[in-house]
Coordinates of N, CA and C in Angstrom, one line a residue:
X72 N 190.8 132.1 22.2 CA 191.2 132.9 23.3 C 190.2 132.7 24.4
X73 N 190.7 132.7 25.6 CA 189.9 132.5 26.8 C 189.3 133.8 27.4
X74 N 188.1 133.8 27.8 CA 187.5 135.0 28.4 C 187.9 135.0 29.8
X75 N 188.1 136.3 30.3 CA 188.6 136.5 31.6 C 187.3 136.5 32.5
X76 N 187.4 135.7 33.6 CA 186.3 135.7 34.6 C 186.9 136.0 35.9
X77 N 186.4 137.0 36.6 CA 186.9 137.2 37.9 C 186.5 136.1 38.9
X78 N 187.4 135.7 39.7 CA 187.2 134.5 40.6 C 186.3 134.9 41.7
X79 N 186.2 136.1 42.2 CA 185.4 136.4 43.4 C 183.9 136.4 43.1
X80 N 183.5 136.5 41.9 CA 182.0 136.6 41.6 C 181.5 135.3 41.0
X81 N 182.2 134.3 41.1 CA 181.7 133.0 40.5 C 180.6 132.5 41.4
X82 N 179.4 132.1 40.9 CA 178.3 131.5 41.6 C 177.5 132.4 42.4
X83 N 177.6 133.7 42.3 CA 176.8 134.7 43.1 C 175.4 134.7 42.6
X84 N 175.1 134.4 41.4 CA 173.7 134.4 40.8 C 172.9 133.2 41.5
X85 N 173.6 132.1 41.7 CA 172.9 131.0 42.3 C 172.6 131.3 43.7
X86 N 173.5 131.9 44.4 CA 173.2 132.3 45.8 C 172.1 133.3 45.9
X87 N 172.0 134.3 45.1 CA 171.0 135.3 45.1 C 169.6 134.7 44.8
X88 N 169.6 133.8 43.8 CA 168.4 133.1 43.4 C 167.9 132.3 44.5
X89 N 168.8 131.6 45.2 CA 168.4 130.7 46.3 C 167.8 131.5 47.5
X90 N 168.4 132.7 47.8 CA 167.9 133.6 48.8 C 166.6 134.1 48.5
X91 N 166.4 134.5 47.2 CA 165.1 135.0 46.8 C 164.0 133.9 46.9
X92 N 164.3 132.7 46.5 CA 163.4 131.6 46.5 C 163.0 131.3 47.9
X93 N 164.0 131.2 48.8 CA 163.7 130.8 50.2 C 162.9 131.9 50.9
X94 N 163.2 133.2 50.6 CA 162.4 134.3 51.2 C 160.9 134.3 50.7
X95 N 160.7 134.0 49.4 CA 159.4 133.9 48.8 C 158.6 132.8 49.4
X96 N 159.2 131.6 49.6 CA 158.5 130.5 50.2 C 158.2 130.8 51.6
X97 N 159.1 131.4 52.3 CA 158.9 131.8 53.7 C 157.7 132.7 53.9
X98 N 157.6 133.7 53.0 CA 156.5 134.7 53.0 C 155.2 134.0 52.7
X99 N 155.2 133.1 51.7 CA 154.0 132.3 51.4 C 153.6 131.4 52.6
X100 N 154.5 130.8 53.2 CA 154.3 129.9 54.4 C 153.7 130.7 55.6
X101 N 154.3 131.9 55.8 CA 153.8 132.8 56.9 C 152.3 133.2 56.6
X102 N 152.0 133.6 55.4 CA 150.7 134.0 55.0 C 149.7 132.8 55.2
X103 N 150.1 131.6 54.7 CA 149.3 130.4 54.9 C 149.0 130.1 56.3
X104 N 150.0 130.2 57.2 CA 149.8 129.9 58.6 C 148.8 131.0 59.2
X105 N 149.0 132.2 58.9 CA 148.2 133.3 59.4 C 146.7 133.1 58.9
X106 N 146.5 132.8 57.6 CA 145.2 132.6 57.1 C 144.5 131.4 57.7
X107 N 145.2 130.3 57.8 CA 144.6 129.1 58.4 C 144.2 129.3 59.8
X108 N 145.1 129.9 60.6 CA 144.7 130.1 62.0 C 143.5 131.0 62.2
X109 N 143.4 132.1 61.4 CA 142.2 132.9 61.5 C 141.0 132.2 61.0
X110 N 141.1 131.4 59.9 CA 140.0 130.7 59.4 C 139.5 129.6 60.4
X111 N 140.4 128.9 61.0 CA 140.0 127.9 62.0 C 139.4 128.5 63.2
X112 N 139.9 129.7 63.6 CA 139.3 130.4 64.8 C 137.9 130.8 64.5
X113 N 137.7 131.3 63.3 CA 136.3 131.7 62.9 C 135.4 130.5 62.9
X114 N 135.9 129.4 62.3 CA 135.1 128.2 62.3 C 134.8 127.7 63.7
X115 N 135.8 127.7 64.5 CA 135.6 127.2 65.9 C 134.6 128.0 66.6
X116 N 134.5 129.4 66.5 CA 133.5 130.2 67.1 C 132.1 129.8 66.6
X117 N 132.0 129.6 65.3 CA 130.7 129.2 64.7 C 130.2 127.8 65.3
X118 N 131.1 126.9 65.3 CA 130.8 125.6 65.8 C 130.4 125.6 67.3
X119 N 131.2 126.4 68.1 CA 130.9 126.6 69.5 C 129.5 127.2 69.7
X120 N 129.2 128.2 68.9 CA 127.8 128.8 69.1 C 126.7 127.9 68.7
X121 N 126.9 127.1 67.7 CA 125.9 126.1 67.3 C 125.7 125.0 68.4
X122 N 126.8 124.6 69.0 CA 126.7 123.6 70.0 C 126.0 124.2 71.3
X123 N 126.3 125.4 71.6 CA 125.7 126.1 72.7 C 124.2 126.2 72.5
X124 N 123.8 126.6 71.2 CA 122.4 126.7 70.9 C 121.7 125.3 71.1
X125 N 122.3 124.3 70.6 CA 121.7 122.9 70.7 C 121.6 122.5 72.2
X126 N 122.6 122.8 73.0 CA 122.6 122.4 74.4 C 121.4 123.2 75.1
X127 N 121.3 124.5 74.8 CA 120.3 125.3 75.3 C 118.9 124.9 74.9
X128 N 118.8 124.4 73.6 CA 117.5 123.9 73.2 C 117.1 122.6 73.9
X129 N 118.1 121.8 74.3 CA 117.8 120.6 75.1 C 117.4 121.0 76.5
X130 N 118.0 122.1 77.0 CA 117.7 122.5 78.3 C 116.4 123.3 78.4
X131 N 115.9 123.7 77.2 CA 114.7 124.5 77.1 C 113.4 123.6 77.2
X132 N 112.5 124.0 78.0 CA 111.2 123.3 78.2 C 110.1 124.2 78.5
X133 N 108.9 124.0 78.0 CA 107.8 124.8 78.3 C 106.5 124.0 78.1
X134 N 105.5 124.5 78.7 CA 104.2 123.9 78.5 C 103.1 125.0 78.3
X135 N 102.2 124.7 77.4 CA 101.1 125.7 77.3 C 100.0 125.3 78.3
X136 N 99.9 126.1 79.4 CA 99.0 125.8 80.5 C 97.5 126.0 80.1
X137 N 97.3 127.1 79.4 CA 95.9 127.5 79.2 C 95.8 128.3 77.9
X138 N 94.6 128.2 77.3 CA 94.3 129.1 76.1 C 92.9 129.6 76.3
X139 N 92.7 130.9 76.3 CA 91.4 131.5 76.5 C 91.0 132.1 75.2
X140 N 89.8 132.0 74.7 CA 89.3 132.7 73.6 C 88.1 133.6 74.1
X141 N 88.2 134.9 73.8 CA 87.2 135.8 74.2 C 87.0 136.9 73.2
X142 N 85.9 137.6 73.4 CA 85.6 138.7 72.5 C 85.2 139.9 73.3
X143 N 85.4 141.1 72.7 CA 84.9 142.3 73.3 C 84.0 142.9 72.2
X144 N 83.6 144.1 72.4 CA 82.6 144.7 71.5 C 83.0 144.8 70.0
X145 N 84.4 144.8 69.8 CA 84.9 145.0 68.4 C 85.6 143.8 67.8
X146 N 86.3 143.0 68.6 CA 87.2 142.0 68.0 C 87.2 140.7 68.8
X147 N 87.8 139.7 68.2 CA 88.0 138.4 68.9 C 89.5 138.3 69.3
X148 N 89.7 137.7 70.5 CA 91.1 137.6 71.1 C 91.4 136.2 71.6
X149 N 92.7 135.9 71.7 CA 93.1 134.7 72.3 C 94.2 135.1 73.4
X150 N 94.2 134.4 74.5 CA 95.2 134.6 75.5 C 95.8 133.2 75.8
X151 N 97.1 133.1 75.6 CA 97.9 131.9 75.7 C 98.8 132.1 77.0
X152 N 98.7 131.1 77.9 CA 99.5 131.1 79.1 C 100.6 130.0 78.9
X153 N 101.8 130.4 79.0 CA 103.0 129.5 78.8 C 103.8 129.5 80.1
X154 N 104.1 128.2 80.6 CA 105.0 128.1 81.8 C 106.3 127.5 81.3
X155 N 107.4 128.2 81.8 CA 108.8 127.7 81.5 C 109.1 126.7 82.5
X156 N 109.3 125.4 82.0 CA 109.7 124.3 82.9 C 111.2 123.9 82.7
X157 N 111.9 124.6 81.8 CA 113.3 124.2 81.5 C 114.3 124.9 82.4
X158 N 115.6 124.7 82.1 CA 116.7 125.3 82.9 C 117.2 126.6 82.4
X159 N 116.6 127.1 81.2 CA 117.1 128.4 80.6 C 115.8 129.2 80.3
X160 N 116.0 130.5 80.1 CA 114.9 131.4 79.7 C 114.4 131.0 78.4
X161 N 113.1 131.1 78.2 CA 112.4 130.8 76.9 C 112.0 132.0 76.2
X162 N 112.3 132.2 74.9 CA 111.8 133.3 74.2 C 110.8 132.8 73.2
X163 N 109.5 133.1 73.5 CA 108.4 132.7 72.6 C 108.5 133.6 71.4
X164 N 108.6 133.0 70.2 CA 108.8 133.9 69.0 C 107.6 133.9 68.1
X165 N 106.8 132.8 68.1 CA 105.6 132.8 67.2 C 104.5 132.0 67.9
X166 N 103.2 132.5 67.7 CA 102.0 131.7 68.1 C 101.2 131.6 66.8
X167 N 100.8 130.4 66.5 CA 99.9 130.2 65.3 C 98.6 129.7 65.9
X168 N 97.5 130.1 65.3 CA 96.1 129.6 65.6 C 95.6 129.1 64.2
X169 N 95.2 127.8 64.2 CA 94.7 127.2 63.0 C 95.7 127.4 61.8
X170 N 96.9 127.2 62.1 CA 98.0 127.2 61.1 C 98.2 128.6 60.4
X171 N 97.7 129.6 61.1 CA 97.9 131.0 60.7 C 98.6 131.8 61.8
X172 N 99.7 132.4 61.4 CA 100.5 133.2 62.3 C 99.6 134.3 63.0
X173 N 99.5 134.2 64.3 CA 98.6 135.2 65.0 C 99.5 136.2 65.8
X174 N 100.7 135.8 66.1 CA 101.5 136.7 67.0 C 103.0 136.4 66.7
X175 N 103.8 137.4 66.7 CA 105.3 137.2 66.5 C 106.1 138.3 67.1
X176 N 105.7 138.8 68.2 CA 106.4 140.0 68.9 C 107.6 139.5 69.7
X177 N 107.6 138.3 70.1 CA 108.8 137.8 71.0 C 108.6 138.2 72.4
X178 N 108.5 137.2 73.3 CA 108.3 137.4 74.7 C 109.3 136.4 75.4
X179 N 110.1 137.0 76.3 CA 111.0 136.2 77.1 C 110.3 135.8 78.4
X180 N 110.3 134.5 78.7 CA 109.8 134.0 79.9 C 110.9 133.4 80.7
X181 N 111.3 134.0 81.9 CA 112.4 133.5 82.7 C 112.1 132.1 83.2
X182 N 113.2 131.5 83.7 CA 113.1 130.1 84.2 C 112.1 130.0 85.4
X183 N 111.3 129.0 85.3 CA 110.3 128.7 86.4 C 109.2 129.8 86.5
X184 N 109.0 130.6 85.4 CA 108.0 131.7 85.5 C 106.9 131.3 84.5
X185 N 105.8 132.1 84.5 CA 104.7 132.0 83.6 C 104.5 133.3 82.9
X186 N 104.2 133.2 81.6 CA 104.0 134.3 80.7 C 102.7 134.2 80.0
X187 N 102.0 135.3 79.8 CA 100.7 135.4 79.1 C 100.9 136.2 77.9
X188 N 100.4 135.7 76.8 CA 100.4 136.4 75.5 C 99.0 136.6 75.0
X189 N 98.6 137.8 74.8 CA 97.3 138.1 74.3 C 97.4 138.8 73.0
X190 N 96.5 138.3 72.0 CA 96.6 138.8 70.7 C 95.2 138.7 70.0
X191 N 95.0 139.5 69.0 CA 93.8 139.4 68.2 C 93.9 138.3 67.2
X192 N 92.8 137.5 67.1 CA 92.8 136.5 66.1 C 91.3 136.1 65.8
X193 N 91.2 135.4 64.7 CA 89.8 134.9 64.3 C 89.6 133.5 64.8
X194 N 88.5 133.2 65.3 CA 88.1 131.9 65.8 C 86.6 131.8 65.8
X195 N 86.1 130.5 65.7 CA 84.7 130.3 65.8 C 84.3 129.6 67.1
X196 N 83.3 130.0 67.7 CA 82.9 129.5 69.0 C 82.5 128.1 69.0
X197 N 82.9 127.3 70.0 CA 82.5 125.9 70.1 C 83.3 124.9 69.3
X198 N 84.2 125.4 68.5 CA 85.0 124.4 67.7 C 86.4 124.3 68.2
X199 N 87.1 123.3 67.7 CA 88.5 123.1 68.2 C 89.4 124.0 67.4
X200 N 90.3 124.6 68.2 CA 91.3 125.6 67.6 C 92.7 125.0 67.8
X201 N 93.4 124.9 66.7 CA 94.8 124.4 66.8 C 95.8 125.5 67.2
X202 N 96.4 125.4 68.4 CA 97.3 126.4 68.8 C 98.7 125.9 68.9
X203 N 99.6 126.6 68.2 CA 101.0 126.1 68.0 C 101.9 127.2 68.5
X204 N 102.7 126.9 69.6 CA 103.6 127.9 70.1 C 105.1 127.5 69.8
X205 N 105.8 128.4 69.3 CA 107.2 128.1 68.8 C 108.2 129.1 69.5
X206 N 109.3 128.6 69.9 CA 110.4 129.4 70.6 C 111.4 129.8 69.6
X207 N 112.3 130.7 70.0 CA 113.3 131.2 69.2 C 114.4 130.1 68.8
X208 N 114.6 129.2 69.7 CA 115.5 128.1 69.5 C 114.9 127.0 68.7
X209 N 113.6 127.0 68.4 CA 113.0 126.0 67.6 C 112.1 125.0 68.3
X210 N 112.0 125.1 69.6 CA 111.2 124.1 70.3 C 109.7 124.5 70.1
X211 N 108.8 123.5 69.9 CA 107.5 123.7 69.6 C 106.5 123.0 70.5
X212 N 105.3 123.5 70.6 CA 104.2 122.8 71.3 C 103.0 123.1 70.5
X213 N 102.3 122.0 70.1 CA 101.1 122.2 69.3 C 99.9 121.4 70.0
X214 N 98.8 122.1 70.3 CA 97.7 121.4 71.0 C 96.4 121.9 70.4
X215 N 95.4 121.1 70.6 CA 94.0 121.5 70.2 C 93.3 122.1 71.5
X216 N 92.6 123.2 71.3 CA 91.8 123.8 72.4 C 90.4 124.1 71.9
X217 N 89.4 123.9 72.8 CA 88.1 124.2 72.4 C 87.8 125.7 72.8
X218 N 87.2 126.4 71.8 CA 86.9 127.8 72.0 C 85.5 127.9 72.6

């Protein structure tokens, strides 16, 4: 005996399955496009900031004009004079004397200006003192000065 099959419902399962599969693939594709565009935008911002920092570091220039060593009744001090010779403002982040960090407060020196940094440090009179000035962008100047 033959089973009765209604003619109007033939193949509807295949159509429903195809619609479900196409919609699932479309949702996954939309998610992937959304994720990749936000990921690439984040990466682009990071790369752009790094390039800007490197360009600014190239434009950054300074010289240590003078270093004074002096004492008062209680302590020994150093005074470092820095001139900004570059095209951008310089932020002095660290000063080292004899390979020991002596100052790290951060001082912004505008373009074509001079800044003076005074700090307490140990030094011995009449000997060479190694003074190393470092900026926030990583530019460095290291010189010997006689105290």
